Tab-separated table of C-alpha atoms and ligand atoms in Angstrom:
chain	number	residue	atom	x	y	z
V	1	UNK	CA	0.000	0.000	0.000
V	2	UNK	CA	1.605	3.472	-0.706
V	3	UNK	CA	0.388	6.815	0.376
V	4	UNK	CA	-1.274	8.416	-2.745
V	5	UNK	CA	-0.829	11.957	-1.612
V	6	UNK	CA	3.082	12.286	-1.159
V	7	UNK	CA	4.637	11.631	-4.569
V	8	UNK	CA	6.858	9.008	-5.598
V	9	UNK	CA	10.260	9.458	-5.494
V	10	UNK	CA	12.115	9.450	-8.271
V	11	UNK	CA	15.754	7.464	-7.680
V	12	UNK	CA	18.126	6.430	-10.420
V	13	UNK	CA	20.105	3.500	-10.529
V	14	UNK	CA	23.452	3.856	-11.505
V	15	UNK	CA	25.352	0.232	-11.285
V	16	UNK	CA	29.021	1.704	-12.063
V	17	UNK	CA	31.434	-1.063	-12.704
V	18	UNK	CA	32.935	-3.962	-10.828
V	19	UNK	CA	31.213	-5.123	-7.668
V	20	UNK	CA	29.164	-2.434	-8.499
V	21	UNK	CA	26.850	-4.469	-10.947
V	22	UNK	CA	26.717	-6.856	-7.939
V	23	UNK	CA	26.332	-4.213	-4.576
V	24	UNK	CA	24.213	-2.021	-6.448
V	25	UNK	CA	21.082	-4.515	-7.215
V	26	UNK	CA	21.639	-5.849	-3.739
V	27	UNK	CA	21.193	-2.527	-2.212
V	28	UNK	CA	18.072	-1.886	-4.994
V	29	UNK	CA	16.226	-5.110	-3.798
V	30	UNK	CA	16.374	-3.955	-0.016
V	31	UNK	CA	15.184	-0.446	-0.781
V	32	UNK	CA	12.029	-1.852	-2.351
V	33	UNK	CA	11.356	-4.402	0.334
V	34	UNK	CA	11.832	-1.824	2.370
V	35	UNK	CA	9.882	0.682	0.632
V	36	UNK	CA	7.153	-1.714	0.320
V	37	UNK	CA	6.329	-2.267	3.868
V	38	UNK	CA	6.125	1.109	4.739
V	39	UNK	CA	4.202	2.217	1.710
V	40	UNK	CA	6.876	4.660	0.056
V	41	UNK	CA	6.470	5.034	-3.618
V	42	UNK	CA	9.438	5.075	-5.748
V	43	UNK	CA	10.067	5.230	-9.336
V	44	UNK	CA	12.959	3.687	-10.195
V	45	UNK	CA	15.228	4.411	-13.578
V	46	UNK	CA	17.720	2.789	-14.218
V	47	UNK	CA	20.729	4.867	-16.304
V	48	UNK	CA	23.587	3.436	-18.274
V	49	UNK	CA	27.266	4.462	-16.969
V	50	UNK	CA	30.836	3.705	-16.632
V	51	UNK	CA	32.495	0.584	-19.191
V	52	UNK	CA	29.237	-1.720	-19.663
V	53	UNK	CA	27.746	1.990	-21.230
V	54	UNK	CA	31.246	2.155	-23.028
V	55	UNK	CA	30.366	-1.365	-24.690
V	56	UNK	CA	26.341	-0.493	-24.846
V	57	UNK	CA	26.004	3.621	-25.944
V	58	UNK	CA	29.975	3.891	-26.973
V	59	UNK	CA	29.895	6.518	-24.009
V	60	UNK	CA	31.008	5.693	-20.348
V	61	UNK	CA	28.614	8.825	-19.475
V	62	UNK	CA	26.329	8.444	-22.575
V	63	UNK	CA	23.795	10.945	-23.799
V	64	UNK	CA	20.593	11.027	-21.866
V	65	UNK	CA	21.908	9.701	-18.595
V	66	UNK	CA	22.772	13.846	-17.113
V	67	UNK	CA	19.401	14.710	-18.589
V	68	UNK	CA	17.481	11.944	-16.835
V	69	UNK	CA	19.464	12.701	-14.098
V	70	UNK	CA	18.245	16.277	-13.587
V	71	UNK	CA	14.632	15.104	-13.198
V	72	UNK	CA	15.181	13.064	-9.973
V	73	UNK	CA	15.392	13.097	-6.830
V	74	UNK	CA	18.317	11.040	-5.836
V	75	UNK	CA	20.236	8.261	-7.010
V	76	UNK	CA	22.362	5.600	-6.127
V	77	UNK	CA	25.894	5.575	-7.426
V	78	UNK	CA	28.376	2.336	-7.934
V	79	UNK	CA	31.593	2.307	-7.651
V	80	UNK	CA	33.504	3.902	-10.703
V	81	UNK	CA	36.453	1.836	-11.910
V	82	UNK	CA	37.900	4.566	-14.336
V	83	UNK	CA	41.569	3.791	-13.977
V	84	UNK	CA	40.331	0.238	-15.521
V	85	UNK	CA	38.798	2.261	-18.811
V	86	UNK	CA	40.605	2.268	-22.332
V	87	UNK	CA	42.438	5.163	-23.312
V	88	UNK	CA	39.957	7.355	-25.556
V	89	UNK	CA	37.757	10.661	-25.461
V	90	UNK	CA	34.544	8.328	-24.920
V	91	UNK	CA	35.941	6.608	-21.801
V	92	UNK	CA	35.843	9.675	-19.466
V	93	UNK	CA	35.449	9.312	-15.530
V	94	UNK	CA	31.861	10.235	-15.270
V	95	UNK	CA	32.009	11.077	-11.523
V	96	UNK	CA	34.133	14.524	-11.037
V	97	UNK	CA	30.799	15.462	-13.896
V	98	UNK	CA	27.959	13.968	-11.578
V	99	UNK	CA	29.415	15.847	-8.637
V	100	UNK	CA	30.078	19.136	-10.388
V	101	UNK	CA	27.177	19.182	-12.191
V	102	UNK	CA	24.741	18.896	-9.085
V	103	UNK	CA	27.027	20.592	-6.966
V	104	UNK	CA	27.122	17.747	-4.895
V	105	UNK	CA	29.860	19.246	-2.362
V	106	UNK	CA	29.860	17.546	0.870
V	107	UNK	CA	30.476	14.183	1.027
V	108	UNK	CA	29.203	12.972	4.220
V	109	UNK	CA	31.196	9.528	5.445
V	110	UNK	CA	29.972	8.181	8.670
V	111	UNK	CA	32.087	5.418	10.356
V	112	UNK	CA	30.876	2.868	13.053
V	113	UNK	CA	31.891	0.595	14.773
V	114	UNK	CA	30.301	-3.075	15.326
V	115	UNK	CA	30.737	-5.911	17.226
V	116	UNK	CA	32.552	-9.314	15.982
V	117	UNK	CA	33.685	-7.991	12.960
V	118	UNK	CA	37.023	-6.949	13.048
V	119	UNK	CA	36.742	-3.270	14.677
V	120	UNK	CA	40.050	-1.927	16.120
V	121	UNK	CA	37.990	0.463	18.442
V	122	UNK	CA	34.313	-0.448	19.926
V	123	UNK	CA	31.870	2.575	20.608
V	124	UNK	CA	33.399	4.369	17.127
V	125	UNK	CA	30.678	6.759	15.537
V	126	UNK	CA	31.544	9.522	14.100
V	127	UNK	CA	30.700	11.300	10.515
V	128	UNK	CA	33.675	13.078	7.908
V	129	UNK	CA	32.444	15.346	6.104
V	130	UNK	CA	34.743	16.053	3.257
V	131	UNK	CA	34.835	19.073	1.229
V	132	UNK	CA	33.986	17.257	-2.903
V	133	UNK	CA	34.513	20.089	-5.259
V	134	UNK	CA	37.623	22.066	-4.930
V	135	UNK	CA	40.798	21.189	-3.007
V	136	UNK	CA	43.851	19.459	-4.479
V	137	UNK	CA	42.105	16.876	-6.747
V	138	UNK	CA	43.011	18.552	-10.177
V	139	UNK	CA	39.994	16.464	-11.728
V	140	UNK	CA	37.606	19.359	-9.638
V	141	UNK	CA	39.732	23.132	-9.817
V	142	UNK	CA	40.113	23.604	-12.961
V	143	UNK	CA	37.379	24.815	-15.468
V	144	UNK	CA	39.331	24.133	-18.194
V	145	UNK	CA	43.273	21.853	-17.780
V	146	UNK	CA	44.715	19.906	-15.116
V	147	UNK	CA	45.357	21.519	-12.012
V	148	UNK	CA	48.130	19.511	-12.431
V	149	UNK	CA	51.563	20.762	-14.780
V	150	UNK	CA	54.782	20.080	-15.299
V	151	UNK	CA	56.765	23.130	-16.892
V	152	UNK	CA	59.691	20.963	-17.456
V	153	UNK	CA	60.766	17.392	-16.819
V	154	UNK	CA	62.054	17.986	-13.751
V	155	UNK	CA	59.157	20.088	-12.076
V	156	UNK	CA	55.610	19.139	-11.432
V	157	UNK	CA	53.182	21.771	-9.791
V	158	UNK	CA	50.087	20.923	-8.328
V	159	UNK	CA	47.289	23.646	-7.546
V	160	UNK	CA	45.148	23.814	-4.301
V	161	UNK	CA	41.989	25.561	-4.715
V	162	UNK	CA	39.929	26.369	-1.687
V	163	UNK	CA	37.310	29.368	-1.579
V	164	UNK	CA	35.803	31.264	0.664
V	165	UNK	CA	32.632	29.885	-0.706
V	166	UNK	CA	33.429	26.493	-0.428
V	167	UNK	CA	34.465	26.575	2.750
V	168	UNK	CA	31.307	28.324	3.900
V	169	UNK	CA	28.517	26.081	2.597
V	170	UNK	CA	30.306	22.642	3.536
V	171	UNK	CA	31.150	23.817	6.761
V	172	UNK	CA	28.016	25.033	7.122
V	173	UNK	CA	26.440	21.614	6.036
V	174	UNK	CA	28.908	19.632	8.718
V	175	UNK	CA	27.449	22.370	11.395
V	176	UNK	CA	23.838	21.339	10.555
V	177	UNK	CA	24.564	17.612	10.489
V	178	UNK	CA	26.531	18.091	14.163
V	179	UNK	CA	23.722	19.932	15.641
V	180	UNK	CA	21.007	16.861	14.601
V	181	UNK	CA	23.824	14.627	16.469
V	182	UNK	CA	26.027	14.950	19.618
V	183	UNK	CA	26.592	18.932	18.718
V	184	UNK	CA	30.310	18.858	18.470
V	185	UNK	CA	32.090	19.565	15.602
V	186	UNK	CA	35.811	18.940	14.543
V	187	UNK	CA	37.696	21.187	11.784
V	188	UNK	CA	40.747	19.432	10.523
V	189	UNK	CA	43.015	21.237	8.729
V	190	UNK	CA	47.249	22.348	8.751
V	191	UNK	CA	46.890	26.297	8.675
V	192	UNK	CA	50.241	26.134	10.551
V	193	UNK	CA	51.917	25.636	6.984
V	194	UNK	CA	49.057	26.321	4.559
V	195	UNK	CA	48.551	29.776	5.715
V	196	UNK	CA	46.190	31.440	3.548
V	197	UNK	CA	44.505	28.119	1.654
V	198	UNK	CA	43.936	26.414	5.166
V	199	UNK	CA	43.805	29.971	6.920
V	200	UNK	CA	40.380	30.537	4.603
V	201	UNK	CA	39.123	27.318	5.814
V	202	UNK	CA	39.398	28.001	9.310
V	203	UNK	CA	38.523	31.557	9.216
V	204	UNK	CA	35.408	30.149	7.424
V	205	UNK	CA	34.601	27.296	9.882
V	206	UNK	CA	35.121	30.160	12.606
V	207	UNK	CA	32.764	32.526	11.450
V	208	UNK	CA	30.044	30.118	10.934
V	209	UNK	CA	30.998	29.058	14.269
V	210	UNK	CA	28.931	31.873	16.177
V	211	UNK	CA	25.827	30.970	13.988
V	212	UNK	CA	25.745	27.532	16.020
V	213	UNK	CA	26.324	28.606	19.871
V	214	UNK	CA	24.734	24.849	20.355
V	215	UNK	CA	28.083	23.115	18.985
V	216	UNK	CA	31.061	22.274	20.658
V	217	UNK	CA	33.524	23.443	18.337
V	218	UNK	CA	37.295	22.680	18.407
V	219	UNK	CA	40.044	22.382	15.593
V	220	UNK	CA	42.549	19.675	15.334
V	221	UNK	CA	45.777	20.228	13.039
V	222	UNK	CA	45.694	17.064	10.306
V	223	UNK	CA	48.593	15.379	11.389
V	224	UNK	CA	47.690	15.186	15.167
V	225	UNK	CA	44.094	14.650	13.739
V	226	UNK	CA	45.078	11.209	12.213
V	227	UNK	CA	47.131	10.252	15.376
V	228	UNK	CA	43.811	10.634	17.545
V	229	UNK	CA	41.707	9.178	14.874
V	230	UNK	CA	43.539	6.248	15.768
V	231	UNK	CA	44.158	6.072	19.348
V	232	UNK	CA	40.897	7.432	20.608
V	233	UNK	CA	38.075	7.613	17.625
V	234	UNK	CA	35.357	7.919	20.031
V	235	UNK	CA	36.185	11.531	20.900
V	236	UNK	CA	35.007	12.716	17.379
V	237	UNK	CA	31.347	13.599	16.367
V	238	UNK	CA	31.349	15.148	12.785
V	239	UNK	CA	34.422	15.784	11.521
V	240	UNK	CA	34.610	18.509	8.469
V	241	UNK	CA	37.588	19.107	6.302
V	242	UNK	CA	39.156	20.020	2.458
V	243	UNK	CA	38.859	17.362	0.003
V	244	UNK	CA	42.561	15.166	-0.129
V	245	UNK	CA	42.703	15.538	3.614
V	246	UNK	CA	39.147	14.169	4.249
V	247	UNK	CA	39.648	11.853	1.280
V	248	UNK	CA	42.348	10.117	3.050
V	249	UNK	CA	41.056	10.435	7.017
V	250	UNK	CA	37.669	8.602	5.942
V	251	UNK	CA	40.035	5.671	4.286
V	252	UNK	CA	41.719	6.075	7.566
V	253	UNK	CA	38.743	5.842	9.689
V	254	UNK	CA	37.275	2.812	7.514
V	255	UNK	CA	40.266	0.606	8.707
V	256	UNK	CA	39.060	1.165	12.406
V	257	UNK	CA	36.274	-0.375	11.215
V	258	UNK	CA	36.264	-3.492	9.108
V	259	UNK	CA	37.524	-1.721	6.013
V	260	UNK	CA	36.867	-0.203	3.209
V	261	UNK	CA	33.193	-2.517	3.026
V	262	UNK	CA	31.908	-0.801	6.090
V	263	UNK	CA	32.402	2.896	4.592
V	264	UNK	CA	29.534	4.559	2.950
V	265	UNK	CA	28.606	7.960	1.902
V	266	UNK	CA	25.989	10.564	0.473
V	267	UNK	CA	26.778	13.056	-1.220
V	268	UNK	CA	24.937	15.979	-0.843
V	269	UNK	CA	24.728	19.879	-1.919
V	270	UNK	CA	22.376	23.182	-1.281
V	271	UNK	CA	19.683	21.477	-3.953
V	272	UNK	CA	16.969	18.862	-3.062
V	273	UNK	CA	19.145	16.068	-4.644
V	274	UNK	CA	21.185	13.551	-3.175
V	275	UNK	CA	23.447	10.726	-4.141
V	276	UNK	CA	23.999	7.192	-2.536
V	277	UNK	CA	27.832	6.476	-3.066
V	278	UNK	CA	30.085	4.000	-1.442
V	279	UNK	CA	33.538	5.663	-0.436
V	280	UNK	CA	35.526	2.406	-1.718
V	281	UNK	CA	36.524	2.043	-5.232
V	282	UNK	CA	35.095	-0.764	-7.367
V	283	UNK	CA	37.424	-3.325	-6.515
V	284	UNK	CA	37.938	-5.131	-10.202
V	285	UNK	CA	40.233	-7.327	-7.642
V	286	UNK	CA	37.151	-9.100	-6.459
V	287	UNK	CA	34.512	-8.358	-8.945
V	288	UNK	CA	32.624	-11.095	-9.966
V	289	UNK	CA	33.164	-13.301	-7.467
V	290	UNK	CA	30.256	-12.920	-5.338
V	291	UNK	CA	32.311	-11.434	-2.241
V	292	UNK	CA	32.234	-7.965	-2.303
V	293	UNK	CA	30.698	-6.285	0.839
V	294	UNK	CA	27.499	-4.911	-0.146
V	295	UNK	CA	26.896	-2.502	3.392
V	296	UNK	CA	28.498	0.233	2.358
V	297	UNK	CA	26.181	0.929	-0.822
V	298	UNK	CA	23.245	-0.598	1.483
V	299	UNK	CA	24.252	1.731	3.709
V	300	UNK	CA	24.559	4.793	1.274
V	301	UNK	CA	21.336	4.472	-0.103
V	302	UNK	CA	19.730	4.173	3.408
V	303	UNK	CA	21.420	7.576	4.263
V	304	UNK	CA	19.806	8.638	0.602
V	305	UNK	CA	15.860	7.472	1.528
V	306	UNK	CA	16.472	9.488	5.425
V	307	UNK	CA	17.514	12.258	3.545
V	308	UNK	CA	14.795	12.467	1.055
V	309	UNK	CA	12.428	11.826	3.989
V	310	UNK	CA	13.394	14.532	6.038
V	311	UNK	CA	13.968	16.898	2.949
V	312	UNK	CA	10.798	16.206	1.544
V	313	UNK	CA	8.543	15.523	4.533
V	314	UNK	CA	8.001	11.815	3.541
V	315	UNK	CA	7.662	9.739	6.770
V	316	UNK	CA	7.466	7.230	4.971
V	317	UNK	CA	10.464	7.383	3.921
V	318	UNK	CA	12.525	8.196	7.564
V	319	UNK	CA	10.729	4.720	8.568
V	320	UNK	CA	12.480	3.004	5.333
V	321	UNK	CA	15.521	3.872	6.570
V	322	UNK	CA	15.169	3.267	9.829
V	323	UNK	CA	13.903	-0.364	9.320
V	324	UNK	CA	16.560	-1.086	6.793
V	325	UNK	CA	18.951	0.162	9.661
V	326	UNK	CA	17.458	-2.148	12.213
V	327	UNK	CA	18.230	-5.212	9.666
V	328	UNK	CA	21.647	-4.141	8.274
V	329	UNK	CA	22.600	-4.479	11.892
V	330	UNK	CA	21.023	-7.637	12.459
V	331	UNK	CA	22.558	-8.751	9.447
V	332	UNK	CA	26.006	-8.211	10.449
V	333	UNK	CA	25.051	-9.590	13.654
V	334	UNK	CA	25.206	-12.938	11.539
V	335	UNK	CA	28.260	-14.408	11.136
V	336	UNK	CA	27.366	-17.371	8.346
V	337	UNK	CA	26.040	-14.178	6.268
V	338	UNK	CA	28.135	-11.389	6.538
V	339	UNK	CA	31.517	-11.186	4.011
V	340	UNK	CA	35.182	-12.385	4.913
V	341	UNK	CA	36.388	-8.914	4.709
V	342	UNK	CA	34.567	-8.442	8.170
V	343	UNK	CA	34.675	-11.912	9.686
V	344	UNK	CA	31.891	-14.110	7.846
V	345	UNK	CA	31.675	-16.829	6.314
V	346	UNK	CA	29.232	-15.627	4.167
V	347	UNK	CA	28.824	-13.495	0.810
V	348	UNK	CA	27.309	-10.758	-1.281
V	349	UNK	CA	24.570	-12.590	-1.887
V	350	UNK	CA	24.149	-14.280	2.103
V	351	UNK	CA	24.227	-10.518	3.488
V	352	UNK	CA	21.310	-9.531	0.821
V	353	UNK	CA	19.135	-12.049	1.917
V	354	UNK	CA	19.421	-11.851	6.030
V	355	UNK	CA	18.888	-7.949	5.654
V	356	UNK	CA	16.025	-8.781	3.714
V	357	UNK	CA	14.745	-11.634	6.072
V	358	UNK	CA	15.913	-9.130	9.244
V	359	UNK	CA	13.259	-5.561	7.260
V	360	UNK	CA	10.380	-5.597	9.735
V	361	UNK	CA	8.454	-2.206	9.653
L	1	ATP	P1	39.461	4.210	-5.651
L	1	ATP	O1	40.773	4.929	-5.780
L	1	ATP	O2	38.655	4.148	-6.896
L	1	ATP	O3	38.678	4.614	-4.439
L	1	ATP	P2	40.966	2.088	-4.474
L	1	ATP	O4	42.261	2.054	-5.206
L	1	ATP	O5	40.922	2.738	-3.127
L	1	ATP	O6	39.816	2.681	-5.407
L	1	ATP	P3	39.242	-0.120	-4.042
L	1	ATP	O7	38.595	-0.507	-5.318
L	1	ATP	O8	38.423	0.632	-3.063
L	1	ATP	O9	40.603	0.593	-4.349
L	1	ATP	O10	39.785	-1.424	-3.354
L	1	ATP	C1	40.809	-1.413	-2.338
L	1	ATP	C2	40.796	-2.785	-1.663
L	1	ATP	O11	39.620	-2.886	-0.849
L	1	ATP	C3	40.747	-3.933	-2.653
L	1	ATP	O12	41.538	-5.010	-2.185
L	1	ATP	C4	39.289	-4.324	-2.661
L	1	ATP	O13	39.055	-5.676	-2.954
L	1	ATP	C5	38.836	-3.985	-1.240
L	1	ATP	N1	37.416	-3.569	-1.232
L	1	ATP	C6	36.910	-2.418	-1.673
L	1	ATP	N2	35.584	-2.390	-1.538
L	1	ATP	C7	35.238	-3.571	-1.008
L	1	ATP	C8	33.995	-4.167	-0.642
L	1	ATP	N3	32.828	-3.533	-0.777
L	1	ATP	N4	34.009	-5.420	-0.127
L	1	ATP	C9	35.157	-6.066	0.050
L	1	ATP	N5	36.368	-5.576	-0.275
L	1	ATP	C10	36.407	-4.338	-0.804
């Protein structure tokens, strides 16, 4: 039964390549069991990308998949397994496009810890959010060129871009996120040395600072930052920093967990769209095999369904998620189900079906 007066939600499903193809329908099937017991109604499309679309629409982002794109309200996103692409102007890594185009920049990573499967820590939960469109990547601060060049064989520059701007609305989006959780917030950054590109950070974090008297703020340089990320996680609520620092602190944080299979994300922006995406890559190491972790995309795309349900005022929604979070951890409560990466003896396939058998509304 679905409630005919909210609208359906329109989600995308974007497989990506690898283990995607495999933790992408898993993550699909629980969403609709899921949305199916508490009457949410979703249209689903599904949307050709990354080498399959190479081999399909001679386009790893073909035509038609950014216009579809623009008419939902959230998608899930596989793993993208560019570096695994042929050389050629059709096989372009569709992601730095998906993330620019939406201005998708905050990339919220929880991490968590759970019993039995490997954690260093017990009583880790905590949430990174990393800064997605500017930074050091040169894929995202350039218009036009790398942000990458080499003026002669022996010299390679690489450009940092961080704005004012930037700064502001993903600091501001960690702020909101702290003050919905234990209201203390973290800025990680190394303004000792980067003076004026970390400087702008902070100033920016600062300043937004006295707009939430409710959060405990405090600022940790990055180097001491990943020394207490390891020897006492539990003293960190959300967590907000640039891009290549956060991109390698939520990697960091994901070993205290289980690994890389235990790390999920949403990316988000100032728009009413959202996107479910795993922080590992797409592991062609293991594709295929039937082993690949599937919670961090479950995961992602229950952090998609709350945030659609609280940004659109669908309950049903919020109740989606929170049942599929109820069986996720029941599911990795199992031991003959979960994957070897965290313990089990189980597979992609064995998780699926005990969060599925574990969804009760
Ligand atoms: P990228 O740079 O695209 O993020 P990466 O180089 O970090 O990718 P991954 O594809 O994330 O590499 O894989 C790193 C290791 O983690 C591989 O050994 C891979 O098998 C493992 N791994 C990644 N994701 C999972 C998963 N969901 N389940 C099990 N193992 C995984």
């Amino acid at each position: 039964m679905t409630n005919q007066s909210i609208p359906a939600l329109r989600i995308g499903i974007l497989d990506g390549d690898d283990i995607g193809h495999e933790i992408v329908p898993a993550s699909v099937d629980i969403a609709r069991a899921a949305a199916e017991l508490h009457g949410v109604a979703i249209d689903w499309h599904p949307l050709p990308i990354g080498a399959r679309a190479l081999q399909t629409h001679g386009h790893t982002l073909p035509p038609g998949t950014l216009e579809t794109l623009r008419t939902l309200d959230g998608w899930l996103l596989g793993p993208i397994g560019h570096r695994g692409y042929p050389k050629g102007p059709n096989a372009i890594n569709p992601h730095p496009i998906l993330r620019k185009t939406f201005n998708l920049f905050a990339n919220v990573r929880p991490t968590r810890s759970y019993p039995d499967i490997g954690c260093l820590h017990d009583g880790v939960d905590l949430v990174i959010v990393r800064e997605n469109n500017e930074g050091f990547q040169p894929d995202r601060n350039m218009v036009a060129g790398s942000g990458e060049f080499r003026p002669n064989d022996e010299v390679t520059l690489s450009v940092r871009v961080i704005t004012r701007t930037g700064s502001r609305r993903v600091a501001r989006a960690a702020f909101e996120l702290a003050r919905q959780r234990r209201k203390h917030l973290t800025y990680v950054h190394k303004d000792t040395v980067f003076k004026l590109g970390c400087g702008m950070f902070v100033e920016e974090c600062r300043k937004l600072a006295e707009e939430y008297p409710d959060v405990r703020v405090d600022d940790v340089i990055v180097d001491t930052f990943a020394m207490r990320l390891v020897r006492d996680p539990q003293s960190f609520d959300v967590v907000v920093t640039t891009n290549m620092f956060g991109d390698i602190l939520s990697d960091e944080a994901a070993g205290l967990v289980g690994g890389l299979g235990m790390a999920p994300g949403l990316c988000i922006g100032d728009g009413d769209i959202a996107m479910a995406q795993a922080t590992h890559g797409s592991a062609p190491d293991i594709a295929g095999q039937g082993i690949a972790n599937p919670y961090a995309m479950i995961e992602s795309t229950r952090m998609l369904f709350d945030w659609l349900g609280h940004s659109r005022g669908n309950e049903g929604a919020v109740r989606m998620a929170t049942s599929m979070s109820r069986a996720t951890t029941a599911a990795l409560a199992d031991r003959s189900a979960r994957t070897g990466d965290i313990r089990g003896s189980g597979n992609t396939v064995a998780f699926t079906q005990a969060v599925l058998r574990n969804l009760s509304a």
